[in-house]
Amino acid sequence: NRYSTFSSGDNGLTWEHGTDLDASSTDQDVALPRITVNGEGFVLLATQGPPRQHTPVLMVSGDGRQFAARPVDHTALEQEDLSVSAIGITGEKLMIAGATGPADRRESFGISIDVPEP
């Protein structure tokens, strides 16, 4: 699957294609991205990879037109079967909620990391 960003500079009259987020091979997939506003820009977080082995993909944009990948490092995001259910920004922190672990032992998590610069 593929997710694409689009932006409009004229209140939705016309749209411009931005950044694509798609699986790198047929045995991988991309989970529904979460997006939140950061001042004039945006932060996007998704997971991608083989089933039950997803890794985080963090992207930022200063204007909503083009997104650039940023590294994300937290032990909660390195666990088996990662899924992200929500993100938000408070102050200078990106809040991330989700779950990890095998189906019979899923554990919820809530973490905060520094908001990456666009």
XYZ file of C-alpha atoms in Angstrom:
118
model
C 0.000 0.000 0.000
C 0.987 3.604 -0.531
C 0.126 6.795 1.289
C 0.700 10.168 -0.360
C 0.641 13.690 1.008
C -1.062 16.530 -0.831
C -1.110 20.245 -0.058
C -3.166 23.209 -1.169
C -2.087 26.834 -1.163
C -5.510 28.165 -2.154
C -7.905 26.756 0.449
C -8.496 23.494 -1.401
C -9.209 24.797 -4.906
C -6.130 23.030 -6.296
C -3.929 20.320 -4.812
C -0.248 19.521 -5.231
C 1.243 16.048 -4.768
C 3.913 15.888 -2.065
C 5.686 12.936 -0.464
C 4.872 9.235 -0.887
C 5.225 6.646 1.837
C 5.087 3.114 0.500
C 6.356 -0.377 1.215
C 9.782 -1.187 -0.181
C 8.751 -4.668 -1.379
C 5.674 -6.845 -1.893
C 6.197 -8.749 1.381
C 5.994 -5.501 3.379
C 3.254 -3.022 4.143
C 2.737 0.445 5.577
C 0.305 1.123 8.409
C -2.035 4.102 8.320
C 0.085 7.208 9.056
C -0.754 9.534 11.940
C -0.228 13.255 11.403
C -0.247 16.245 13.732
C 0.327 19.985 13.427
C 3.588 21.505 14.666
C 3.367 25.307 14.412
C 3.336 26.029 10.667
C 4.462 22.486 9.865
C 3.517 18.881 10.448
C 4.829 15.660 11.955
C 3.872 12.312 10.397
C 4.462 8.933 12.045
C 3.753 5.552 10.454
C 5.105 2.036 10.707
C 6.286 -0.139 7.858
C 7.904 -3.486 7.234
C 7.048 -7.164 7.124
C 3.967 -8.227 9.120
C 4.616 -8.253 12.889
C 8.025 -6.620 12.327
C 7.050 -3.018 11.654
C 9.513 -0.250 12.397
C 8.677 3.434 12.875
C 8.900 5.997 10.079
C 9.011 9.596 11.335
C 8.726 12.437 8.823
C 8.516 16.203 9.291
C 7.545 19.144 7.111
C 7.934 22.857 7.699
C 5.093 23.757 5.337
C 3.072 20.587 4.610
C 4.351 20.312 1.043
C 7.345 17.978 1.300
C 8.170 15.654 4.200
C 11.674 14.523 5.180
C 12.506 11.423 7.207
C 14.005 11.874 10.659
C 15.538 9.241 12.933
C 13.444 8.110 15.876
C 15.004 6.214 18.761
C 13.089 4.803 21.710
C 13.049 1.251 23.078
C 9.226 1.153 23.003
C 9.377 1.617 19.222
C 11.824 -1.273 18.774
C 9.544 -4.029 20.103
C 7.780 -6.839 18.226
C 4.582 -6.084 16.279
C 4.649 -2.302 16.751
C 1.462 -0.370 16.068
C 0.868 3.355 16.611
C -2.649 4.482 17.494
C -2.219 8.231 18.117
C 0.271 11.092 18.131
C 0.121 14.664 19.361
C 2.394 17.551 20.290
C 2.490 19.306 23.621
C 5.156 21.897 24.261
C 8.343 20.587 22.662
C 7.374 16.910 22.968
C 5.852 14.498 20.465
C 3.517 12.168 22.334
C 3.082 8.669 20.863
C 0.558 6.012 21.940
C 0.431 2.474 20.645
C 0.934 -1.190 21.421
C 3.607 -3.848 20.942
C 4.056 -7.556 21.471
C 2.526 -10.780 20.233
C -1.265 -11.092 20.006
C -1.567 -12.990 23.291
C 0.592 -10.481 25.219
C -0.033 -7.039 23.670
C 1.169 -4.176 25.837
C 0.064 -0.582 25.431
C 2.591 2.228 25.668
C 2.643 5.993 25.820
C 5.945 7.806 25.304
C 7.254 11.266 24.534
C 10.242 12.267 22.439
C 11.637 15.630 21.397
C 9.822 17.139 18.426
C 12.178 16.850 15.445
C 13.088 19.950 13.464
C 11.774 20.201 9.880
